[in-house]
N, CA, C and O atoms as a CHARMM CRD file, in Angstrom:
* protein
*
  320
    1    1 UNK  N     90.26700 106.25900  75.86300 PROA 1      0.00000
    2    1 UNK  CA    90.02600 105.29200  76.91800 PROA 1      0.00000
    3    1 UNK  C     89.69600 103.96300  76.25500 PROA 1      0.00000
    4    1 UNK  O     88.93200 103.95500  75.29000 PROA 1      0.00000
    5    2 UNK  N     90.23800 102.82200  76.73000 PROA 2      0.00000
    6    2 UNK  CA    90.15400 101.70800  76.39400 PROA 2      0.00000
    7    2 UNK  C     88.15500 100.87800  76.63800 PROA 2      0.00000
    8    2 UNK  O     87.56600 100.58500  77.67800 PROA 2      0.00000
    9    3 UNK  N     87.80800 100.79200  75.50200 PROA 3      0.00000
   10    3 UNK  CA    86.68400  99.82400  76.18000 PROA 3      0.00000
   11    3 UNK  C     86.44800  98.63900  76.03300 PROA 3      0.00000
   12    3 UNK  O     87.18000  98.12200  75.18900 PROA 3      0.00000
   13    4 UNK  N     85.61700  97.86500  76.57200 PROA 4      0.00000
   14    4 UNK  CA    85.54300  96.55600  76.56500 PROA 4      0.00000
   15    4 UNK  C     83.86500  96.43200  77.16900 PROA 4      0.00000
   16    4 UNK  O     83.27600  96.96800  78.10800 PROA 4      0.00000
   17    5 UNK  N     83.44900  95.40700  76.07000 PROA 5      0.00000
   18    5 UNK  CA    82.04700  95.29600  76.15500 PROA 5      0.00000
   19    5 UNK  C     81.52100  94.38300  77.72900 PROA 5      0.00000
   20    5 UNK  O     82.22200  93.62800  78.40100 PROA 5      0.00000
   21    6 UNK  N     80.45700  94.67800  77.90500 PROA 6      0.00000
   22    6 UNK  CA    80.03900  94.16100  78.87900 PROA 6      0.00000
   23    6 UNK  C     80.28700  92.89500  78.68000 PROA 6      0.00000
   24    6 UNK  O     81.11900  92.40500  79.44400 PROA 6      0.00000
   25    7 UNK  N     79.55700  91.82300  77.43600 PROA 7      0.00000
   26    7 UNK  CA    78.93600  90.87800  76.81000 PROA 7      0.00000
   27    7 UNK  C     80.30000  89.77600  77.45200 PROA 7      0.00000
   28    7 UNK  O     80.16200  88.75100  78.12000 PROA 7      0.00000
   29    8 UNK  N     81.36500  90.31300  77.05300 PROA 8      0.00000
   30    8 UNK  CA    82.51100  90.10900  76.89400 PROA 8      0.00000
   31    8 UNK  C     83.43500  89.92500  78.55700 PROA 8      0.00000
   32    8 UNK  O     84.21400  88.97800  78.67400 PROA 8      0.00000
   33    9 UNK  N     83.31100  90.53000  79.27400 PROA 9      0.00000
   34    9 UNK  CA    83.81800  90.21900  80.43800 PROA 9      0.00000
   35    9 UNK  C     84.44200  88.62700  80.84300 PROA 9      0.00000
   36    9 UNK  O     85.56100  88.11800  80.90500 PROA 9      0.00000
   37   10 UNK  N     83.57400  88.35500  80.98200 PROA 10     0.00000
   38   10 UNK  CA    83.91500  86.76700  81.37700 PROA 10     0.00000
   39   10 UNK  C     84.95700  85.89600  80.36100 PROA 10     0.00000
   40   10 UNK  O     85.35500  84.75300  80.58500 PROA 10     0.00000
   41   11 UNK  N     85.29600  86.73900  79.17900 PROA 11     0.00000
   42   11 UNK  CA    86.15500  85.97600  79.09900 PROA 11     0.00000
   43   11 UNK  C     87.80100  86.57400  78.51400 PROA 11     0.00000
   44   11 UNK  O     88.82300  85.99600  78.14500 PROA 11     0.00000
   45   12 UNK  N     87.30300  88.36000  78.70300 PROA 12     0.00000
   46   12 UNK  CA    88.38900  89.35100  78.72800 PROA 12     0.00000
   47   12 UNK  C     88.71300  89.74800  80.18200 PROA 12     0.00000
   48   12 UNK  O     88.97100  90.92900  80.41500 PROA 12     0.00000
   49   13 UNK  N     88.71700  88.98100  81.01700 PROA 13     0.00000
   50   13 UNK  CA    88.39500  89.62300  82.79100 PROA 13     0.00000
   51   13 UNK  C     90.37300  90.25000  82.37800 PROA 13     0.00000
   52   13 UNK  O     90.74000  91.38300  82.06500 PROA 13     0.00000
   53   14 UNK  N     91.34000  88.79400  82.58500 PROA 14     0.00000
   54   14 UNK  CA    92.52600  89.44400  82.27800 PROA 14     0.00000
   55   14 UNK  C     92.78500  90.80700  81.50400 PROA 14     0.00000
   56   14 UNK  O     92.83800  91.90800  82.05100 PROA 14     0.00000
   57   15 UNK  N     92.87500  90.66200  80.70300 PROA 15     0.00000
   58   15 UNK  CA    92.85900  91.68400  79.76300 PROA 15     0.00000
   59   15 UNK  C     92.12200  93.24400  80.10100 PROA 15     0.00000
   60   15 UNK  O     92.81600  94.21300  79.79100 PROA 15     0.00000
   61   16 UNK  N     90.91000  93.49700  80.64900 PROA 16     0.00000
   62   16 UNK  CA    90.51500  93.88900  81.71300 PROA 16     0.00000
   63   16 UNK  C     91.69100  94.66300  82.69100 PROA 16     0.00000
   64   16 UNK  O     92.21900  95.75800  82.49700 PROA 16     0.00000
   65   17 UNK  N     91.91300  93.66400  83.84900 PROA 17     0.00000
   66   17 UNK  CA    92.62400  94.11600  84.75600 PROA 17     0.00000
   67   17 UNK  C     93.63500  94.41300  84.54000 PROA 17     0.00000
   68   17 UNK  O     94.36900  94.94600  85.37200 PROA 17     0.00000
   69   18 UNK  N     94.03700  94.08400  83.06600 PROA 18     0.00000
   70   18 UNK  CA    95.74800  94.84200  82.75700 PROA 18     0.00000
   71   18 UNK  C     95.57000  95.75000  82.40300 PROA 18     0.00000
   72   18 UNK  O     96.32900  96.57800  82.90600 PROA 18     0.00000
   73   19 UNK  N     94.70300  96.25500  81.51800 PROA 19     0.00000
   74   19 UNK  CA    94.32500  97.51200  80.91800 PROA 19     0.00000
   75   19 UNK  C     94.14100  98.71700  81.70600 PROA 19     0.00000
   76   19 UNK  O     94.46300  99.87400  81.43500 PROA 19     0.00000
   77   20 UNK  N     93.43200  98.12500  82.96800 PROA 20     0.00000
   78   20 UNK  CA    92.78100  99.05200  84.08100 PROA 20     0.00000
   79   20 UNK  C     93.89400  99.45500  85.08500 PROA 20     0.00000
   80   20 UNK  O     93.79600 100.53000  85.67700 PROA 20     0.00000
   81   21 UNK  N     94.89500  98.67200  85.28500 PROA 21     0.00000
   82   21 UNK  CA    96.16100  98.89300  85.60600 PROA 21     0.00000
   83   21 UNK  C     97.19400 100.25700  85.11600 PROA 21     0.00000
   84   21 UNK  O     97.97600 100.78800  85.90500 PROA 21     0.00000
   85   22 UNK  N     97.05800 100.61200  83.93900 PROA 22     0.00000
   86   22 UNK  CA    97.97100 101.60700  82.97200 PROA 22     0.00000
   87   22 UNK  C     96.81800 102.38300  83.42100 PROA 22     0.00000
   88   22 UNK  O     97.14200 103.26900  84.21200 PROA 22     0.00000
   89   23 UNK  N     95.32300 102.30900  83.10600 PROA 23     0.00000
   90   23 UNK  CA    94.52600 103.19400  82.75500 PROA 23     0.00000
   91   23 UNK  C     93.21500 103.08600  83.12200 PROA 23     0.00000
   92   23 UNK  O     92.82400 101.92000  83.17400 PROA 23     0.00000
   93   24 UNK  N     92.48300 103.84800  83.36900 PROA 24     0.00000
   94   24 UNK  CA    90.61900 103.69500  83.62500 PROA 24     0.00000
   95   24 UNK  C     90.31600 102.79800  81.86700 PROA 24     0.00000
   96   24 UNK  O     90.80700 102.90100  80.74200 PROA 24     0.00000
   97   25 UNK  N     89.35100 102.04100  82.45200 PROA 25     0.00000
   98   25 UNK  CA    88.67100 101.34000  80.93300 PROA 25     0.00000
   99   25 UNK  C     87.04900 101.57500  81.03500 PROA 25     0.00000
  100   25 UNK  O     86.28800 101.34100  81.97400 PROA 25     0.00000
  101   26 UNK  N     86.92400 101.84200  80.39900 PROA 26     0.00000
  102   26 UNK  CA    85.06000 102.05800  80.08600 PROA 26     0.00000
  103   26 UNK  C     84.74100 100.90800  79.48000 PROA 26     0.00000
  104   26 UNK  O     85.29900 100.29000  78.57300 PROA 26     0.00000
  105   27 UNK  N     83.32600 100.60600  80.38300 PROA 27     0.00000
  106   27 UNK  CA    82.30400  99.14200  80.11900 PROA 27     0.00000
  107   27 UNK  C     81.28400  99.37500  79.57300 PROA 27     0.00000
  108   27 UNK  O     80.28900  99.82900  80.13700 PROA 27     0.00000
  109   28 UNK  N     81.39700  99.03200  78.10200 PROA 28     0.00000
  110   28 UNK  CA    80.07900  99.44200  77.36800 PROA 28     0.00000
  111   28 UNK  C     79.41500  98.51000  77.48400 PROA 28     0.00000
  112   28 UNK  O     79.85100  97.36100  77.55500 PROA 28     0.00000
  113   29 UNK  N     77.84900  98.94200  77.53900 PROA 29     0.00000
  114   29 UNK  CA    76.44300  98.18700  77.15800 PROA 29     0.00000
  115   29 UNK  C     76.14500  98.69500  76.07300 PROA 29     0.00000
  116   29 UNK  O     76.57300  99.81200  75.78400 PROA 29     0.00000
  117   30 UNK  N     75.48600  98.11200  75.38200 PROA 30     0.00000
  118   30 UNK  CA    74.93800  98.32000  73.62800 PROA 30     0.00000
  119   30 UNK  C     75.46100  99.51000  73.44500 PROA 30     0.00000
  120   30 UNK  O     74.83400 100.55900  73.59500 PROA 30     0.00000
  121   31 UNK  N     77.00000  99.39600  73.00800 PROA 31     0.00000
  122   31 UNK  CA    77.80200 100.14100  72.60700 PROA 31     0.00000
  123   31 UNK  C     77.71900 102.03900  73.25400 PROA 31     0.00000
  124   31 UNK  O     77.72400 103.19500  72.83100 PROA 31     0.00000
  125   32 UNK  N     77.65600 101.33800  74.37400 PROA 32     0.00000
  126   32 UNK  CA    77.53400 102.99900  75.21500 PROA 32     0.00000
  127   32 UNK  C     77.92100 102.68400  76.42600 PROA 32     0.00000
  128   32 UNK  O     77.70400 101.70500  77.13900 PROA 32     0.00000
  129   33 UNK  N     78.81000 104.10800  76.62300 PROA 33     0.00000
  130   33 UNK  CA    80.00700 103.78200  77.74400 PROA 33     0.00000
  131   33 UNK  C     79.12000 104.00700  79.10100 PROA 33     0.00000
  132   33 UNK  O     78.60900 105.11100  79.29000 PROA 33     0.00000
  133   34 UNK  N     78.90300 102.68700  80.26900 PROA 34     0.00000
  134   34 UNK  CA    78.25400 102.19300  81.06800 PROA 34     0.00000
  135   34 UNK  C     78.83400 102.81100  82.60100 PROA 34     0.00000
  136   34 UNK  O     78.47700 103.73100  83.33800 PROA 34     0.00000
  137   35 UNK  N     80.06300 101.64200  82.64500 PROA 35     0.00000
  138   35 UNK  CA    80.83700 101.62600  84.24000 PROA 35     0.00000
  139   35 UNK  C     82.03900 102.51100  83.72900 PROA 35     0.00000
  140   35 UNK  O     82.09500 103.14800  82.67700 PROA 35     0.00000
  141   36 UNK  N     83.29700 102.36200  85.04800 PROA 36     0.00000
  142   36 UNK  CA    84.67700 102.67100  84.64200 PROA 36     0.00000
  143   36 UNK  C     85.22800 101.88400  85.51700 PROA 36     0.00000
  144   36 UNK  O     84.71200 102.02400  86.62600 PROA 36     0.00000
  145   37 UNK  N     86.11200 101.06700  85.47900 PROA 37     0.00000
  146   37 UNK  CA    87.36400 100.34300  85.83900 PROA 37     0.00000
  147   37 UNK  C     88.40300 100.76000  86.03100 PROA 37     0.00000
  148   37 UNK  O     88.91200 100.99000  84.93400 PROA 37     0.00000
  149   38 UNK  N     89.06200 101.01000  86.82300 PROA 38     0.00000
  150   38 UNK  CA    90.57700 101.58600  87.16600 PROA 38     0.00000
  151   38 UNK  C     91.48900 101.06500  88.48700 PROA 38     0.00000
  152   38 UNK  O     90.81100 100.80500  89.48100 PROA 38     0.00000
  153   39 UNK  N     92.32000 100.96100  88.55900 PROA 39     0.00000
  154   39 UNK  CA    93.14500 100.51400  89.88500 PROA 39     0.00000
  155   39 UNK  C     92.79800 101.54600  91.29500 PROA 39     0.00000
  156   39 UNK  O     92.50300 102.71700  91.53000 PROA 39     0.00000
  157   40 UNK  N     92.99400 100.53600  91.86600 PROA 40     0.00000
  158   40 UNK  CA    92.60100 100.89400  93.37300 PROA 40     0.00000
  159   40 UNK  C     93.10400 102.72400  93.64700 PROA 40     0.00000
  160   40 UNK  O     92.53500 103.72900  94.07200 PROA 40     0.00000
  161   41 UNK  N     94.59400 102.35700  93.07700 PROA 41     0.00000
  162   41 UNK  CA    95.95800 103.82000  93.05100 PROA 41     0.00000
  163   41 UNK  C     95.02000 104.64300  92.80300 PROA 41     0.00000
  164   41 UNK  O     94.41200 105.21300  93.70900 PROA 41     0.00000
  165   42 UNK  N     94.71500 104.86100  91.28500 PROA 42     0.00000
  166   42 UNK  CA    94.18500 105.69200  90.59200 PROA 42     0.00000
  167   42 UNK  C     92.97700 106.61700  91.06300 PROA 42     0.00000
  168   42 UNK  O     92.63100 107.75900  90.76300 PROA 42     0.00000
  169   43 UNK  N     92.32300 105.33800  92.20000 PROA 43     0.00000
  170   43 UNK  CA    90.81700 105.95000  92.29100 PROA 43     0.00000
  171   43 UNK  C     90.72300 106.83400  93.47400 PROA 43     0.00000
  172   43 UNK  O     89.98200 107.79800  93.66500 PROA 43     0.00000
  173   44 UNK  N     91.93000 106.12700  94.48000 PROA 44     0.00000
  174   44 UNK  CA    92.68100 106.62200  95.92200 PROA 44     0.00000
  175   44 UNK  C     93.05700 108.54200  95.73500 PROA 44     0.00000
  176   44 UNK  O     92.94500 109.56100  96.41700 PROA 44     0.00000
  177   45 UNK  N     93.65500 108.04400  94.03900 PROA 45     0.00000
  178   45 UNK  CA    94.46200 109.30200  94.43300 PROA 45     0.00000
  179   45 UNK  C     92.99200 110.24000  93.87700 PROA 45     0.00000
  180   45 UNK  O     92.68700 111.38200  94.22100 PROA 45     0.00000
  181   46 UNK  N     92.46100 109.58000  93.19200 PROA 46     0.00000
  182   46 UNK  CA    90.94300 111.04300  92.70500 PROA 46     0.00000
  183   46 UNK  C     90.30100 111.39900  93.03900 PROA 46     0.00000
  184   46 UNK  O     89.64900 112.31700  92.54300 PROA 46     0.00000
  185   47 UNK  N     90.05100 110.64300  94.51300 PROA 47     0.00000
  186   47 UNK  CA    89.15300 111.05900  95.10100 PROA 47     0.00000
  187   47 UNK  C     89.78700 111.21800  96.81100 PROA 47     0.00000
  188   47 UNK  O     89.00400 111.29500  97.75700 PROA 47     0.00000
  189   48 UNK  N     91.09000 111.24400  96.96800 PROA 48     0.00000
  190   48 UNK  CA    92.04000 111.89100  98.09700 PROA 48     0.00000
  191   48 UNK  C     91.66500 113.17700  98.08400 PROA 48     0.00000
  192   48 UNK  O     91.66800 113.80400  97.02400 PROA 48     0.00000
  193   49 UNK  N     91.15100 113.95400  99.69500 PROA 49     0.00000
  194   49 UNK  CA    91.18100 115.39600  99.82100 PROA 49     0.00000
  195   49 UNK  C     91.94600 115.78700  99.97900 PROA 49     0.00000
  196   49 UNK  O     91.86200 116.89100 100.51800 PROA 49     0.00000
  197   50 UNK  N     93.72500 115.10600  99.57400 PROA 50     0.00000
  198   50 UNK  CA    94.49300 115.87800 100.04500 PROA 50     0.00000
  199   50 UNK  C     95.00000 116.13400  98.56900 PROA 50     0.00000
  200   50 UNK  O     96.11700 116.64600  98.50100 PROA 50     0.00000
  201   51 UNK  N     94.37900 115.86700  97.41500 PROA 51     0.00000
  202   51 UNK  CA    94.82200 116.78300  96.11100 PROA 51     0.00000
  203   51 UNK  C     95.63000 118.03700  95.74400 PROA 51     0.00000
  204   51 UNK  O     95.40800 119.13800  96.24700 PROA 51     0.00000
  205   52 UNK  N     96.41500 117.83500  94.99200 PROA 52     0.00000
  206   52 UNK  CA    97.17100 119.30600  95.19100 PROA 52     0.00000
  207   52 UNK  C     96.47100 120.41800  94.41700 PROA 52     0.00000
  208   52 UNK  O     96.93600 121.55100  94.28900 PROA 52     0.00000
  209   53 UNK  N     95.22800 119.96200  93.87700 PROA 53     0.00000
  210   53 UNK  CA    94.24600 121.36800  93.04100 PROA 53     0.00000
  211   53 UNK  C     93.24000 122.26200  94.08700 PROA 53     0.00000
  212   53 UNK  O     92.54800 121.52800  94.79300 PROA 53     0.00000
  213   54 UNK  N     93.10200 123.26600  94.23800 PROA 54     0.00000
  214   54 UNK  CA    92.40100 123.98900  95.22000 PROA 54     0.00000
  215   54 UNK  C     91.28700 124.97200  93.77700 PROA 54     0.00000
  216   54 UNK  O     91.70400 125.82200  92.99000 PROA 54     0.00000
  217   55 UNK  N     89.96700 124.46100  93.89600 PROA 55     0.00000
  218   55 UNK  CA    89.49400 125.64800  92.96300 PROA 55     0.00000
  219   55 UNK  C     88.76300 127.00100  93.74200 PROA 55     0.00000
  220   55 UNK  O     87.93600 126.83200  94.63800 PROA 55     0.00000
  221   56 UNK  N     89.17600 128.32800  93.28400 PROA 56     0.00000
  222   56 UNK  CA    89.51200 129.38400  94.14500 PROA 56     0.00000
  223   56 UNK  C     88.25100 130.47300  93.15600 PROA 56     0.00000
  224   56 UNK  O     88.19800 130.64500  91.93800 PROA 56     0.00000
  225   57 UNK  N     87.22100 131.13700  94.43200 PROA 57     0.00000
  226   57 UNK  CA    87.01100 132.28600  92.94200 PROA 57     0.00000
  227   57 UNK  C     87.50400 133.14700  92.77100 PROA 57     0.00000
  228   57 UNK  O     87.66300 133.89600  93.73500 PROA 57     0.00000
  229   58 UNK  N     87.88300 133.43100  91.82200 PROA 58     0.00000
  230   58 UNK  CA    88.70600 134.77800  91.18100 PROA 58     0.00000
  231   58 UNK  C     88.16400 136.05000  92.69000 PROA 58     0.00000
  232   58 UNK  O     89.02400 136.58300  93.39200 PROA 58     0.00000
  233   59 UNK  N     86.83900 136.26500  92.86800 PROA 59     0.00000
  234   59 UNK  CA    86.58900 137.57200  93.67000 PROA 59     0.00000
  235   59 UNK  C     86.73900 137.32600  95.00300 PROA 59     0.00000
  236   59 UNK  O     86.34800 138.14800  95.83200 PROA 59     0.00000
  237   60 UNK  N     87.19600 136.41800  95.27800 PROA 60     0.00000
  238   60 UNK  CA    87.83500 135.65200  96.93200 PROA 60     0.00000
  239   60 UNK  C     89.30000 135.64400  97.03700 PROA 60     0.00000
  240   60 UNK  O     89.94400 135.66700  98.08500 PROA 60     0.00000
  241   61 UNK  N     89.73100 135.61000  95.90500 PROA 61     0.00000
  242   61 UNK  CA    91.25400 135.72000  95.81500 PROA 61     0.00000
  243   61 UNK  C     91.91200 136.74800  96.73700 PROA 61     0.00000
  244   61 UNK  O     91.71900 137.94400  96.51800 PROA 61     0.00000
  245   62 UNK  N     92.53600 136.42200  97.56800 PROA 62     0.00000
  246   62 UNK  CA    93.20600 137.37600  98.00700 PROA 62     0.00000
  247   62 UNK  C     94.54700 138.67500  96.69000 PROA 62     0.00000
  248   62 UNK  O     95.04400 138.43200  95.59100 PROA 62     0.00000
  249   63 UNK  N     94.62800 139.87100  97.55800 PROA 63     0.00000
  250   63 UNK  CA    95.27600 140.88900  96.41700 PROA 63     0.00000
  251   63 UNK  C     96.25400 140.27100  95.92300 PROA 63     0.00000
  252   63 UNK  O     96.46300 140.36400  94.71300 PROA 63     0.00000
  253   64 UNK  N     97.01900 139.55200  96.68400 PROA 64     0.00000
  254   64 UNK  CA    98.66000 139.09200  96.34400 PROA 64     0.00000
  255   64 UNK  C     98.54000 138.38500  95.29900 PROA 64     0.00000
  256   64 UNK  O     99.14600 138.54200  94.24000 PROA 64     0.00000
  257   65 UNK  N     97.51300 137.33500  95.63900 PROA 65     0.00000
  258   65 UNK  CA    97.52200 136.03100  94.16100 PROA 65     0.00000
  259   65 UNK  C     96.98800 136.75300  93.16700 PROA 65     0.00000
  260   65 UNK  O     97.17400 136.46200  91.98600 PROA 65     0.00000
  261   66 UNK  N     96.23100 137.82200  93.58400 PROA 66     0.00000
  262   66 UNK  CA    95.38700 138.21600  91.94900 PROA 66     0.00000
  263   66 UNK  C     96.11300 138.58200  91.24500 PROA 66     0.00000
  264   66 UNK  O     96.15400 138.42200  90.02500 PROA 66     0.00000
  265   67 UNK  N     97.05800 139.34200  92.18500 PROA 67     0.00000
  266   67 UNK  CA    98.29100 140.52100  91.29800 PROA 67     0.00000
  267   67 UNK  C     99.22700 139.56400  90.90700 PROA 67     0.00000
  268   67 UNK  O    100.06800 140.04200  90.14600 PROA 67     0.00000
  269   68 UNK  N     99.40800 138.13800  91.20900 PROA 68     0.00000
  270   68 UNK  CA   100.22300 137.19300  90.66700 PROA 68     0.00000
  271   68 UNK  C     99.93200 136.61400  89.46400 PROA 68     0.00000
  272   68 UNK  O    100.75700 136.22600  88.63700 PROA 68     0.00000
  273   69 UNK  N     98.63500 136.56000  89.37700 PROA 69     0.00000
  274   69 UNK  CA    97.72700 135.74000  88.61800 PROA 69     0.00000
  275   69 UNK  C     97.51300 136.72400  87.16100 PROA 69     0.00000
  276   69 UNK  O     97.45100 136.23300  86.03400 PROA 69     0.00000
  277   70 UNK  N     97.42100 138.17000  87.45500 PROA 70     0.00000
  278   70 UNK  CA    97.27300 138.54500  86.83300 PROA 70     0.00000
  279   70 UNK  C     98.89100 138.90700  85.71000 PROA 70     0.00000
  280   70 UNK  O     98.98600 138.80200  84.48800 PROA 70     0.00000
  281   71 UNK  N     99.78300 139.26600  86.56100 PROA 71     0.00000
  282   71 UNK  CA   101.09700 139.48700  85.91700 PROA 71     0.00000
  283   71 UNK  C    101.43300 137.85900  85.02100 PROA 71     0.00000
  284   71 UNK  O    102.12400 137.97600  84.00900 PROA 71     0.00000
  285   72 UNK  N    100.96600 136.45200  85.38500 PROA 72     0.00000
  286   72 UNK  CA   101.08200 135.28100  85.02200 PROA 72     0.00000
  287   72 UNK  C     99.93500 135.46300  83.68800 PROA 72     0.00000
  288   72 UNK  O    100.14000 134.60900  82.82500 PROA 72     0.00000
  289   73 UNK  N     99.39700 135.90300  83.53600 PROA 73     0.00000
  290   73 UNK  CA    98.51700 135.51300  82.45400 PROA 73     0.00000
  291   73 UNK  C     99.29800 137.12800  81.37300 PROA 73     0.00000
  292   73 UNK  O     99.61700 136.93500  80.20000 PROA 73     0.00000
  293   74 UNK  N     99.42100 138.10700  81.82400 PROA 74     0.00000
  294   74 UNK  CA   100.22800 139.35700  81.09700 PROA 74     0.00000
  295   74 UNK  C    101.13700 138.55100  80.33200 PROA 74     0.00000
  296   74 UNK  O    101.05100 138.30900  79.12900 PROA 74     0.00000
  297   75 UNK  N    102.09400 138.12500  81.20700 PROA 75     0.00000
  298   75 UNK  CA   103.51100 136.94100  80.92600 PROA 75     0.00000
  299   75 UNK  C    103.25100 136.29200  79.91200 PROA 75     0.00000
  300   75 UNK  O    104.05500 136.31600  78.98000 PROA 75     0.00000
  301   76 UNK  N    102.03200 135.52200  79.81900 PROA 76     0.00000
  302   76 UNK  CA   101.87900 134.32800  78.73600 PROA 76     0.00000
  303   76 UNK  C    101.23000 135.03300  77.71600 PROA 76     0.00000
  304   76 UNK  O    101.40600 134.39600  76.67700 PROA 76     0.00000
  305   77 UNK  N    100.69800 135.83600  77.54900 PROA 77     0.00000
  306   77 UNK  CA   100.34800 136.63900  76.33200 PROA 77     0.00000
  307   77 UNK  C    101.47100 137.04800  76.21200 PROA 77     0.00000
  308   77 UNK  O    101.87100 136.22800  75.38700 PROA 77     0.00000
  309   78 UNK  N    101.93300 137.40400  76.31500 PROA 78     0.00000
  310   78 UNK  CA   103.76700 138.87400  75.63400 PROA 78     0.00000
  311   78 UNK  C    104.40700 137.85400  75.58200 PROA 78     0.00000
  312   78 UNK  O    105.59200 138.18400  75.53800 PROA 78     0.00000
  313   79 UNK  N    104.27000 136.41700  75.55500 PROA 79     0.00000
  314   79 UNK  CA   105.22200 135.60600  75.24300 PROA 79     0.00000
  315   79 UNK  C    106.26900 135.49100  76.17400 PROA 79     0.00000
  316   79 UNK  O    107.27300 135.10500  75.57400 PROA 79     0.00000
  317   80 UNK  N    106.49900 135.66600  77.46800 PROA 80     0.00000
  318   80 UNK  CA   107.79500 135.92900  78.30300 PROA 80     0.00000
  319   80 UNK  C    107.71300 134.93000  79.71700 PROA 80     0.00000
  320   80 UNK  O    108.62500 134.95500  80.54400 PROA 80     0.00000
């Protein structure tokens, strides 16, 4: 992650907002990462509930996915 000192803002603001554009930038204070900076997109999409990650517990799983889940992890061990 790109940083850029606090101290410094006012006269990296550009530089800044281009950076934060491609990527989140971390705002250090006495060399320790402070804020985060990132585009509007970025922050929309991280904190959107309509995310495509669902975290599930394994003992809630219904049979079908387990038995999926489980033949998927068999698969990637045996190499196949």
């Amino acid at each position: 992650m790109r940083e850029f000192r606090a101290a410094d803002l006012t006269r990296n603001t550009g530089d800044l907002f281009e950076a934060a554009a491609l990527a989140p930038v971390a705002i250090t204070k006495h060399r320790k990462p402070r804020f985060v900076v990132m585009s509007m997109q970025q922050y929309e999409a991280m904190t959107s509930d309509h995310g495509s990650q669902v975290a599930v517990d394994v003992a809630d799983m219904p049979d079908d996915l387990g038995a999926l889940l489980d033949k998927g992890i068999e698969d990637h061990f045996h190499g196949r």
